[in-house]
């Protein structure tokens, strides 16, 4: 059994403290949280005592008011990992300078923590939108780069407002079927902004503005939310889209500042790789090994990233082929029990095998997973992982679970933190 690493690593010098070397460093900004009275049920743990105590600590932290500091809260993402879970587990299970891998990186929660805590973060995802969001969230931008971004943001908003007000002909860059999701004046404002963003020549700023734009799309469409196709009437006054665009951009710049100030001076930029998490050995550079794999694979039969991101794919002209063909656990493939149970087993098993193939000898894998929902049948994620891990040379060393509200059903769903190591 790998040696449990339970001590919290010391933080390396942050940028803030580097500015006044002669004076005592100011205390780091407190990441304060309030307890929520009803976020989940009782936590149950099993396995190695020290390791399950760490998992329980992470679950307890995530039952409190969300820690949406740094760049965490920027841009919604279905089934985003609780930042508290990432924060506690990166701190407790890895050391500064070690490599932390998230093969289902999504919007980058784990990598933000890896960056802020001085680890070398690597993220993989099939979804080009996920990689765009994670890339923007994980940028270490100094004051000059943030100011340049803010000037560009303001110029884009003003130019778009002017062209919409003067009733200049604004090209609507999406198909007719997509236009139906927006009120005409909203569509006009969005198209004006999109056109102006297209004129930005600095690639990092243009990419960041596109992601700011993406963060508005579902909010200002007729779609009720990211994970539902239900359409509702939203009363959106003229000018609000542009105002919101500017506000979100300003919020992003503030969040970048918080991340920049928290990260150690010698922080290594994160690496993001487009690809299938079941092929990690092919995607990783030769000789790469992960000290910690911390990840949240899709919850079987629950989400459908292809449809959740349809609005954004259309505007950003993203290629949906990788998700359409290789997304694992997708709800669209798991509505019937027959065949789907075996399919979900095979998909998860290949992902575990791939994690084992790049895991350092002493390394640990931590999965954050909810029970699957296959054709209306709940599949306990802890039992499934335990069974599959044994076949790929891994072993569950500790586990913690908690029942939490399920957005699709009235009864709660159990969510698990499962810690695995190589079996010997
Ligand atoms: C639960 S989400 C991860 C959320 C992430 N932890 C965060 O905080 O934003 C699961 C992710 O798995 C990705 N995914 C699904 N199938 C994949 C595959 N075969 N290879 C890589 N990524 C995949 C989805 O695009 C999605 O981003």
Tab-separated table of C-alpha atoms and ligand atoms in Angstrom:
chain	number	residue	atom	x	y	z
A	1	UNK	CA	0.000	0.000	0.000
A	2	UNK	CA	1.464	3.426	-0.896
A	3	UNK	CA	2.622	5.533	2.027
A	4	UNK	CA	-0.235	7.905	2.919
A	5	UNK	CA	0.812	11.559	2.576
A	6	UNK	CA	-1.228	13.406	5.123
A	7	UNK	CA	0.749	16.538	5.926
A	8	UNK	CA	-0.326	19.778	4.354
A	9	UNK	CA	2.555	21.084	2.224
A	10	UNK	CA	3.927	24.548	2.945
A	11	UNK	CA	2.950	27.136	0.350
A	12	UNK	CA	5.796	28.515	-1.733
A	13	UNK	CA	6.308	32.289	-1.777
A	14	UNK	CA	3.409	34.010	-3.500
A	15	UNK	CA	3.839	36.962	-5.849
A	16	UNK	CA	2.365	39.305	-3.247
A	17	UNK	CA	4.993	38.469	-0.657
A	18	UNK	CA	7.750	38.838	-3.268
A	19	UNK	CA	7.061	42.540	-3.658
A	20	UNK	CA	8.091	43.502	-0.104
A	21	UNK	CA	10.935	41.186	0.819
A	22	UNK	CA	12.094	43.321	3.767
A	23	UNK	CA	8.700	43.398	5.454
A	24	UNK	CA	6.787	40.513	6.948
A	25	UNK	CA	4.504	39.112	4.247
A	26	UNK	CA	0.872	40.112	4.725
A	27	UNK	CA	-1.359	37.205	5.661
A	28	UNK	CA	-2.779	35.549	2.539
A	29	UNK	CA	-6.327	36.620	1.743
A	30	UNK	CA	-8.683	34.444	3.775
A	31	UNK	CA	-10.753	32.081	1.707
A	32	UNK	CA	-13.692	32.335	4.085
A	33	UNK	CA	-16.767	30.206	3.916
A	34	UNK	CA	-20.000	29.857	5.801
A	35	UNK	CA	-21.515	26.500	6.582
A	36	UNK	CA	-24.560	25.598	4.594
A	37	UNK	CA	-27.122	23.878	6.733
A	38	UNK	CA	-28.411	21.433	4.118
A	39	UNK	CA	-25.951	20.682	1.305
A	40	UNK	CA	-25.789	16.923	1.707
A	41	UNK	CA	-26.397	13.990	4.000
A	42	UNK	CA	-24.043	12.358	6.492
A	43	UNK	CA	-20.565	11.490	5.216
A	44	UNK	CA	-19.621	7.804	5.349
A	45	UNK	CA	-16.000	6.691	5.031
A	46	UNK	CA	-14.111	3.431	4.655
A	47	UNK	CA	-10.584	2.154	4.025
A	48	UNK	CA	-7.267	3.583	5.214
A	49	UNK	CA	-7.976	5.836	8.179
A	50	UNK	CA	-5.624	8.701	7.378
A	51	UNK	CA	-6.600	8.794	3.706
A	52	UNK	CA	-10.329	8.556	4.340
A	53	UNK	CA	-9.994	11.417	6.850
A	54	UNK	CA	-8.569	13.547	4.006
A	55	UNK	CA	-11.446	12.591	1.716
A	56	UNK	CA	-13.932	13.378	4.457
A	57	UNK	CA	-12.264	16.753	5.035
A	58	UNK	CA	-12.636	17.553	1.324
A	59	UNK	CA	-16.319	16.566	1.321
A	60	UNK	CA	-16.969	18.581	4.468
A	61	UNK	CA	-15.294	21.634	2.931
A	62	UNK	CA	-17.456	21.283	-0.176
A	63	UNK	CA	-20.621	21.210	1.961
A	64	UNK	CA	-19.927	24.810	2.890
A	65	UNK	CA	-20.591	28.015	1.021
A	66	UNK	CA	-18.833	27.624	-2.374
A	67	UNK	CA	-15.264	28.871	-2.513
A	68	UNK	CA	-15.655	30.607	-5.847
A	69	UNK	CA	-12.530	32.704	-5.552
A	70	UNK	CA	-9.544	32.830	-7.940
A	71	UNK	CA	-10.883	32.166	-11.444
A	72	UNK	CA	-13.157	29.329	-10.269
A	73	UNK	CA	-16.542	30.999	-10.590
A	74	UNK	CA	-15.980	32.336	-14.096
A	75	UNK	CA	-18.203	30.657	-16.758
A	76	UNK	CA	-20.710	27.947	-15.843
A	77	UNK	CA	-19.820	24.335	-16.547
A	78	UNK	CA	-22.104	21.335	-15.933
A	79	UNK	CA	-20.838	19.085	-13.119
A	80	UNK	CA	-17.954	21.380	-12.315
A	81	UNK	CA	-15.875	19.984	-9.457
A	82	UNK	CA	-16.341	21.793	-6.140
A	83	UNK	CA	-13.281	24.055	-5.839
A	84	UNK	CA	-13.036	23.091	-2.143
A	85	UNK	CA	-12.549	19.439	-3.074
A	86	UNK	CA	-9.780	20.317	-5.518
A	87	UNK	CA	-8.179	22.721	-3.053
A	88	UNK	CA	-8.059	20.292	-0.122
A	89	UNK	CA	-6.951	17.291	-2.160
A	90	UNK	CA	-4.205	19.066	-4.097
A	91	UNK	CA	-2.849	20.406	-0.801
A	92	UNK	CA	-3.081	17.133	1.102
A	93	UNK	CA	-2.082	14.624	-1.551
A	94	UNK	CA	0.671	16.357	-3.512
A	95	UNK	CA	3.764	18.433	-2.858
A	96	UNK	CA	4.854	21.686	-4.527
A	97	UNK	CA	6.520	20.945	-7.855
A	98	UNK	CA	4.788	17.578	-8.294
A	99	UNK	CA	2.637	16.749	-11.292
A	100	UNK	CA	-1.148	16.790	-11.003
A	101	UNK	CA	-3.154	15.376	-13.893
A	102	UNK	CA	-6.856	15.858	-14.613
A	103	UNK	CA	-7.812	13.685	-17.614
A	104	UNK	CA	-11.419	15.043	-17.614
A	105	UNK	CA	-10.374	18.608	-16.999
A	106	UNK	CA	-13.625	20.346	-18.016
A	107	UNK	CA	-13.435	24.003	-17.041
A	108	UNK	CA	-10.138	23.506	-15.194
A	109	UNK	CA	-11.017	23.532	-11.479
A	110	UNK	CA	-8.223	21.114	-10.538
A	111	UNK	CA	-5.654	22.976	-12.630
A	112	UNK	CA	-6.476	26.335	-11.040
A	113	UNK	CA	-5.705	24.801	-7.651
A	114	UNK	CA	-2.587	23.098	-8.999
A	115	UNK	CA	-1.388	26.456	-10.319
A	116	UNK	CA	-2.239	28.374	-7.145
A	117	UNK	CA	-0.477	25.766	-5.029
A	118	UNK	CA	2.658	25.468	-7.164
A	119	UNK	CA	2.066	22.062	-8.746
A	120	UNK	CA	2.629	21.196	-12.396
A	121	UNK	CA	-0.875	20.820	-13.796
A	122	UNK	CA	-1.827	18.903	-16.925
A	123	UNK	CA	-5.397	18.654	-18.207
A	124	UNK	CA	-6.987	16.583	-20.959
A	125	UNK	CA	-10.492	16.871	-22.407
A	126	UNK	CA	-12.260	15.980	-25.615
A	127	UNK	CA	-14.387	19.061	-25.508
A	128	UNK	CA	-12.822	22.081	-27.257
A	129	UNK	CA	-15.036	24.432	-25.242
A	130	UNK	CA	-13.743	22.947	-21.975
A	131	UNK	CA	-10.166	23.540	-23.119
A	132	UNK	CA	-10.936	27.136	-24.123
A	133	UNK	CA	-12.494	27.887	-20.720
A	134	UNK	CA	-9.733	26.126	-18.781
A	135	UNK	CA	-7.085	27.959	-20.813
A	136	UNK	CA	-8.605	31.343	-19.964
A	137	UNK	CA	-9.135	30.477	-16.304
A	138	UNK	CA	-5.556	29.281	-15.847
A	139	UNK	CA	-3.776	32.358	-17.179
A	140	UNK	CA	-1.264	34.133	-14.974
A	141	UNK	CA	-1.702	37.682	-16.235
A	142	UNK	CA	0.362	40.500	-14.784
A	143	UNK	CA	-1.053	43.976	-14.273
A	144	UNK	CA	-0.021	45.190	-17.752
A	145	UNK	CA	-1.681	42.233	-19.479
A	146	UNK	CA	-4.846	42.702	-17.422
A	147	UNK	CA	-4.989	46.426	-18.220
A	148	UNK	CA	-4.533	45.762	-21.927
A	149	UNK	CA	-7.387	43.249	-21.778
A	150	UNK	CA	-9.656	45.754	-19.997
A	151	UNK	CA	-8.952	48.438	-22.594
A	152	UNK	CA	-9.772	45.997	-25.404
A	153	UNK	CA	-12.927	44.847	-23.613
A	154	UNK	CA	-14.174	48.394	-23.298
A	155	UNK	CA	-13.324	49.219	-26.931
A	156	UNK	CA	-15.213	46.131	-28.164
A	157	UNK	CA	-18.288	46.956	-26.060
A	158	UNK	CA	-18.339	50.607	-27.198
A	159	UNK	CA	-17.842	49.819	-30.883
A	160	UNK	CA	-20.553	47.168	-30.779
A	161	UNK	CA	-22.967	49.493	-29.013
A	162	UNK	CA	-22.331	52.190	-31.612
A	163	UNK	CA	-22.945	49.887	-34.544
A	164	UNK	CA	-26.140	48.477	-33.014
A	165	UNK	CA	-27.408	51.992	-32.152
A	166	UNK	CA	-26.656	53.373	-35.596
A	167	UNK	CA	-28.530	50.405	-37.060
A	168	UNK	CA	-25.506	49.515	-39.153
A	169	UNK	CA	-25.931	46.189	-40.922
A	170	UNK	CA	-24.663	43.607	-38.457
A	171	UNK	CA	-23.860	40.143	-39.754
A	172	UNK	CA	-25.506	37.387	-37.709
A	173	UNK	CA	-22.926	34.595	-37.736
A	174	UNK	CA	-25.181	31.636	-36.831
A	175	UNK	CA	-27.657	29.490	-38.760
A	176	UNK	CA	-31.370	30.267	-38.792
A	177	UNK	CA	-32.143	27.320	-36.473
A	178	UNK	CA	-29.776	28.786	-33.871
A	179	UNK	CA	-31.176	32.312	-34.178
A	180	UNK	CA	-34.530	31.031	-32.930
A	181	UNK	CA	-33.044	30.736	-29.432
A	182	UNK	CA	-32.761	34.530	-29.054
A	183	UNK	CA	-35.017	37.581	-29.073
A	184	UNK	CA	-34.219	39.741	-32.143
A	185	UNK	CA	-32.647	42.614	-30.152
A	186	UNK	CA	-30.512	40.142	-28.163
A	187	UNK	CA	-29.360	38.504	-31.376
A	188	UNK	CA	-28.385	41.894	-32.739
A	189	UNK	CA	-26.331	42.801	-29.675
A	190	UNK	CA	-24.646	39.405	-29.614
A	191	UNK	CA	-23.815	39.669	-33.307
A	192	UNK	CA	-22.406	43.173	-32.822
A	193	UNK	CA	-20.155	41.979	-30.010
A	194	UNK	CA	-19.067	38.913	-31.923
A	195	UNK	CA	-18.185	41.014	-34.969
A	196	UNK	CA	-16.064	43.387	-32.873
A	197	UNK	CA	-14.290	40.555	-31.035
A	198	UNK	CA	-13.328	39.225	-34.470
A	199	UNK	CA	-11.350	42.438	-35.090
A	200	UNK	CA	-9.155	41.981	-31.995
A	201	UNK	CA	-5.687	41.051	-33.212
A	202	UNK	CA	-3.994	40.024	-29.950
A	203	UNK	CA	-4.741	36.249	-29.830
A	204	UNK	CA	-4.816	35.802	-26.022
A	205	UNK	CA	-7.188	38.731	-25.591
A	206	UNK	CA	-9.387	37.647	-28.468
A	207	UNK	CA	-9.602	34.126	-27.044
A	208	UNK	CA	-10.461	35.477	-23.583
A	209	UNK	CA	-13.138	37.773	-25.024
A	210	UNK	CA	-14.656	34.843	-26.907
A	211	UNK	CA	-14.897	32.937	-23.632
A	212	UNK	CA	-16.449	35.973	-21.905
A	213	UNK	CA	-18.941	36.060	-24.785
A	214	UNK	CA	-19.579	32.329	-24.391
A	215	UNK	CA	-20.433	32.877	-20.715
A	216	UNK	CA	-23.433	35.020	-21.806
A	217	UNK	CA	-24.972	32.744	-24.388
A	218	UNK	CA	-27.288	30.508	-22.380
A	219	UNK	CA	-28.195	33.303	-19.965
A	220	UNK	CA	-29.455	35.505	-22.800
A	221	UNK	CA	-31.015	32.729	-24.896
A	222	UNK	CA	-34.500	31.307	-24.419
A	223	UNK	CA	-32.951	28.158	-22.944
A	224	UNK	CA	-33.682	27.918	-19.211
A	225	UNK	CA	-30.223	26.664	-18.237
A	226	UNK	CA	-27.115	24.792	-19.360
A	227	UNK	CA	-28.406	21.303	-18.573
A	228	UNK	CA	-31.965	21.642	-19.856
A	229	UNK	CA	-33.428	22.198	-23.301
A	230	UNK	CA	-36.601	23.718	-21.842
A	231	UNK	CA	-37.376	27.095	-23.438
A	232	UNK	CA	-38.787	29.972	-21.430
A	233	UNK	CA	-39.563	33.662	-21.949
A	234	UNK	CA	-36.927	35.954	-20.525
A	235	UNK	CA	-37.520	39.690	-20.516
A	236	UNK	CA	-34.197	41.168	-21.498
A	237	UNK	CA	-33.987	44.913	-21.878
A	238	UNK	CA	-32.044	46.535	-24.705
A	239	UNK	CA	-28.403	47.126	-23.861
A	240	UNK	CA	-28.247	44.508	-21.095
A	241	UNK	CA	-26.233	41.997	-23.139
A	242	UNK	CA	-23.469	44.521	-23.785
A	243	UNK	CA	-23.483	45.729	-20.177
A	244	UNK	CA	-23.220	42.175	-18.974
A	245	UNK	CA	-20.414	41.404	-21.411
A	246	UNK	CA	-18.405	44.274	-20.002
A	247	UNK	CA	-19.164	43.302	-16.404
A	248	UNK	CA	-18.145	39.683	-16.987
A	249	UNK	CA	-14.906	40.800	-18.606
A	250	UNK	CA	-14.131	43.056	-15.644
A	251	UNK	CA	-14.926	40.203	-13.275
A	252	UNK	CA	-12.520	37.975	-15.189
A	253	UNK	CA	-9.735	40.555	-14.859
A	254	UNK	CA	-10.310	40.721	-11.078
A	255	UNK	CA	-10.238	36.951	-10.838
A	256	UNK	CA	-7.000	36.839	-12.850
A	257	UNK	CA	-5.506	39.266	-10.361
A	258	UNK	CA	-6.474	37.004	-7.438
A	259	UNK	CA	-4.941	33.987	-9.168
A	260	UNK	CA	-1.801	35.897	-10.119
A	261	UNK	CA	-1.315	37.068	-6.540
A	262	UNK	CA	-1.913	33.590	-5.074
A	263	UNK	CA	0.333	31.578	-7.350
A	264	UNK	CA	3.987	31.145	-6.413
A	265	UNK	CA	6.503	33.288	-8.303
A	266	UNK	CA	7.927	30.252	-10.058
A	267	UNK	CA	4.552	28.694	-10.938
A	268	UNK	CA	4.640	26.451	-14.017
A	269	UNK	CA	2.023	27.228	-16.661
A	270	UNK	CA	-0.568	24.473	-16.978
A	271	UNK	CA	-0.613	22.225	-20.046
A	272	UNK	CA	-3.878	21.490	-21.796
A	273	UNK	CA	-4.215	18.638	-24.257
A	274	UNK	CA	-7.139	17.891	-26.581
A	275	UNK	CA	-7.887	14.192	-26.650
A	276	UNK	CA	-9.562	11.115	-25.291
A	277	UNK	CA	-8.817	10.368	-21.634
A	278	UNK	CA	-8.744	6.686	-22.527
A	279	UNK	CA	-5.561	7.299	-24.528
A	280	UNK	CA	-3.445	9.118	-21.974
A	281	UNK	CA	-0.289	7.143	-22.703
A	282	UNK	CA	-0.427	8.321	-26.357
A	283	UNK	CA	-1.162	11.929	-25.411
A	284	UNK	CA	1.469	12.348	-22.709
A	285	UNK	CA	5.053	13.256	-23.545
A	286	UNK	CA	7.540	10.368	-23.307
A	287	UNK	CA	8.457	9.581	-19.709
A	288	UNK	CA	5.582	11.588	-18.187
A	289	UNK	CA	4.153	10.293	-14.948
A	290	UNK	CA	1.558	11.837	-12.657
A	291	UNK	CA	2.089	12.054	-8.903
A	292	UNK	CA	-1.585	12.736	-8.407
A	293	UNK	CA	-4.481	12.104	-10.780
A	294	UNK	CA	-7.401	14.129	-9.501
A	295	UNK	CA	-10.447	14.067	-11.707
A	296	UNK	CA	-14.193	13.977	-12.067
A	297	UNK	CA	-15.159	11.627	-14.898
A	298	UNK	CA	-18.647	12.065	-16.343
A	299	UNK	CA	-21.433	10.654	-14.150
A	300	UNK	CA	-22.754	7.726	-16.227
A	301	UNK	CA	-25.995	8.504	-18.099
A	302	UNK	CA	-26.428	11.905	-16.474
A	303	UNK	CA	-24.918	14.661	-18.607
A	304	UNK	CA	-24.687	15.210	-22.326
A	305	UNK	CA	-21.969	17.740	-23.011
A	306	UNK	CA	-22.773	17.754	-26.701
A	307	UNK	CA	-26.252	19.162	-26.090
A	308	UNK	CA	-25.318	21.212	-22.995
A	309	UNK	CA	-22.885	23.199	-25.105
A	310	UNK	CA	-24.847	23.407	-28.346
A	311	UNK	CA	-25.426	27.218	-28.105
A	312	UNK	CA	-21.736	27.831	-27.527
A	313	UNK	CA	-20.499	25.430	-30.188
A	314	UNK	CA	-22.616	27.247	-32.777
A	315	UNK	CA	-21.295	30.753	-32.040
A	316	UNK	CA	-17.676	29.779	-31.449
A	317	UNK	CA	-17.671	27.462	-34.529
A	318	UNK	CA	-16.230	24.626	-32.465
A	319	UNK	CA	-15.828	21.139	-33.849
A	320	UNK	CA	-18.273	18.843	-32.041
A	321	UNK	CA	-17.019	15.674	-33.728
A	322	UNK	CA	-14.729	14.494	-30.864
A	323	UNK	CA	-17.530	14.766	-28.309
A	324	UNK	CA	-20.131	13.292	-30.647
A	325	UNK	CA	-18.039	10.205	-31.210
A	326	UNK	CA	-15.986	9.729	-28.036
A	327	UNK	CA	-17.810	11.296	-25.072
A	328	UNK	CA	-18.043	8.668	-22.333
A	329	UNK	CA	-21.041	8.192	-20.038
A	330	UNK	CA	-23.192	10.432	-22.248
A	331	UNK	CA	-26.897	10.425	-21.394
A	332	UNK	CA	-27.821	10.085	-25.087
A	333	UNK	CA	-26.118	6.658	-25.140
A	334	UNK	CA	-27.457	5.375	-21.819
A	335	UNK	CA	-31.202	5.759	-21.901
A	336	UNK	CA	-31.831	1.987	-22.218
A	337	UNK	CA	-30.512	-0.405	-19.575
A	338	UNK	CA	-29.846	-3.145	-22.113
A	339	UNK	CA	-26.359	-2.733	-23.476
A	340	UNK	CA	-25.730	0.540	-21.666
A	341	UNK	CA	-24.580	-1.011	-18.395
A	342	UNK	CA	-21.903	-2.971	-20.215
A	343	UNK	CA	-20.972	0.058	-22.302
A	344	UNK	CA	-20.530	2.258	-19.219
A	345	UNK	CA	-18.377	-0.462	-17.606
A	346	UNK	CA	-16.153	-0.639	-20.678
A	347	UNK	CA	-15.823	3.146	-20.983
A	348	UNK	CA	-14.915	3.636	-17.345
A	349	UNK	CA	-12.617	0.649	-17.302
A	350	UNK	CA	-10.591	2.015	-20.263
A	351	UNK	CA	-10.324	5.379	-18.516
A	352	UNK	CA	-9.038	3.714	-15.322
A	353	UNK	CA	-6.548	1.656	-17.299
A	354	UNK	CA	-5.255	4.821	-18.978
A	355	UNK	CA	-4.861	6.560	-15.591
A	356	UNK	CA	-2.953	3.564	-14.233
A	357	UNK	CA	-0.626	3.674	-17.259
A	358	UNK	CA	0.624	7.204	-16.471
A	359	UNK	CA	0.464	7.050	-12.665
A	360	UNK	CA	3.809	7.245	-10.838
A	361	UNK	CA	4.661	4.181	-8.739
A	362	UNK	CA	3.882	5.979	-5.495
A	363	UNK	CA	1.073	8.021	-7.092
A	364	UNK	CA	-2.576	8.225	-6.174
A	365	UNK	CA	-5.756	8.603	-8.196
A	366	UNK	CA	-8.739	10.388	-6.696
A	367	UNK	CA	-12.069	10.221	-8.498
A	368	UNK	CA	-15.045	12.443	-7.711
A	369	UNK	CA	-18.061	10.571	-9.079
A	370	UNK	CA	-21.802	10.370	-8.674
A	371	UNK	CA	-23.804	7.165	-8.977
A	372	UNK	CA	-24.705	6.508	-12.607
A	373	UNK	CA	-28.236	6.681	-13.955
A	374	UNK	CA	-28.548	4.031	-16.649
A	375	UNK	CA	-32.044	3.848	-18.156
A	376	UNK	CA	-33.507	4.875	-14.802
A	377	UNK	CA	-31.394	2.369	-12.831
A	378	UNK	CA	-28.914	3.726	-10.327
A	379	UNK	CA	-25.447	2.159	-10.478
A	380	UNK	CA	-23.351	2.692	-7.346
A	381	UNK	CA	-20.141	4.379	-8.515
A	382	UNK	CA	-18.047	3.087	-5.586
A	383	UNK	CA	-18.978	-0.556	-6.231
A	384	UNK	CA	-18.411	-0.177	-9.952
A	385	UNK	CA	-14.988	1.462	-9.560
A	386	UNK	CA	-13.903	-1.121	-6.989
A	387	UNK	CA	-14.852	-3.954	-9.343
A	388	UNK	CA	-13.224	-2.400	-12.434
A	389	UNK	CA	-10.081	-1.157	-10.677
A	390	UNK	CA	-9.080	-4.698	-9.757
A	391	UNK	CA	-8.944	-5.585	-13.465
A	392	UNK	CA	-6.606	-2.733	-14.401
A	393	UNK	CA	-4.031	-3.021	-11.598
A	394	UNK	CA	-5.523	-0.406	-9.292
A	395	UNK	CA	-7.035	-0.751	-5.835
A	396	UNK	CA	-9.393	1.459	-3.833
A	397	UNK	CA	-7.523	2.474	-0.669
A	398	UNK	CA	-10.092	4.805	0.839
A	399	UNK	CA	-13.551	6.110	0.063
A	400	UNK	CA	-15.954	8.730	1.328
A	401	UNK	CA	-19.537	9.270	0.215
A	402	UNK	CA	-22.402	11.626	0.772
A	403	UNK	CA	-25.965	11.822	-0.558
A	404	UNK	CA	-26.567	15.112	-2.395
A	405	UNK	CA	-29.534	16.626	-4.221
A	406	UNK	CA	-29.946	15.349	-7.785
A	407	UNK	CA	-30.950	17.896	-10.427
A	408	UNK	CA	-32.826	15.228	-12.425
A	409	UNK	CA	-34.742	13.319	-9.774
A	410	UNK	CA	-36.487	14.018	-6.464
A	411	UNK	CA	-34.415	11.477	-4.518
A	412	UNK	CA	-30.778	12.345	-3.714
A	413	UNK	CA	-27.817	10.721	-5.450
A	414	UNK	CA	-24.705	9.435	-3.678
A	415	UNK	CA	-21.502	11.165	-4.653
A	416	UNK	CA	-18.146	9.632	-3.878
A	417	UNK	CA	-14.511	10.458	-3.424
A	418	UNK	CA	-12.538	7.324	-4.238
A	419	UNK	CA	-8.802	7.150	-3.650
A	420	UNK	CA	-6.866	4.497	-5.548
A	421	UNK	CA	-3.267	3.359	-5.788
A	422	UNK	CA	-1.443	0.719	-7.810
A	423	UNK	CA	-2.205	-2.765	-6.537
A	424	UNK	CA	0.964	-4.780	-5.954
B	1	LIG	C1	-17.670	16.048	-14.874
B	1	LIG	S1	-16.956	16.928	-16.201
B	1	LIG	C2	-15.449	17.525	-15.533
B	1	LIG	C3	-15.667	18.840	-14.844
B	1	LIG	C4	-14.396	19.451	-14.315
B	1	LIG	N1	-13.868	18.694	-13.211
B	1	LIG	C5	-14.622	20.902	-13.905
B	1	LIG	O1	-14.437	21.241	-12.727
B	1	LIG	O2	-15.058	21.690	-14.748
B	1	LIG	C6	-16.470	15.621	-17.259
B	1	LIG	C7	-15.683	16.043	-18.490
B	1	LIG	O3	-15.336	14.872	-19.209
B	1	LIG	C8	-15.211	15.240	-20.584
B	1	LIG	N2	-15.177	13.985	-21.358
B	1	LIG	C9	-16.180	13.138	-21.656
B	1	LIG	N3	-15.698	12.070	-22.326
B	1	LIG	C10	-14.347	12.243	-22.444
B	1	LIG	C11	-13.302	11.483	-23.003
B	1	LIG	N4	-13.518	10.305	-23.605
B	1	LIG	N5	-12.038	11.965	-22.927
B	1	LIG	C12	-11.775	13.163	-22.335
B	1	LIG	N6	-12.746	13.937	-21.793
B	1	LIG	C13	-14.017	13.477	-21.837
B	1	LIG	C14	-16.377	16.164	-20.819
B	1	LIG	O4	-16.157	17.005	-21.935
B	1	LIG	C15	-16.394	16.943	-19.481
B	1	LIG	O5	-15.656	18.128	-19.618
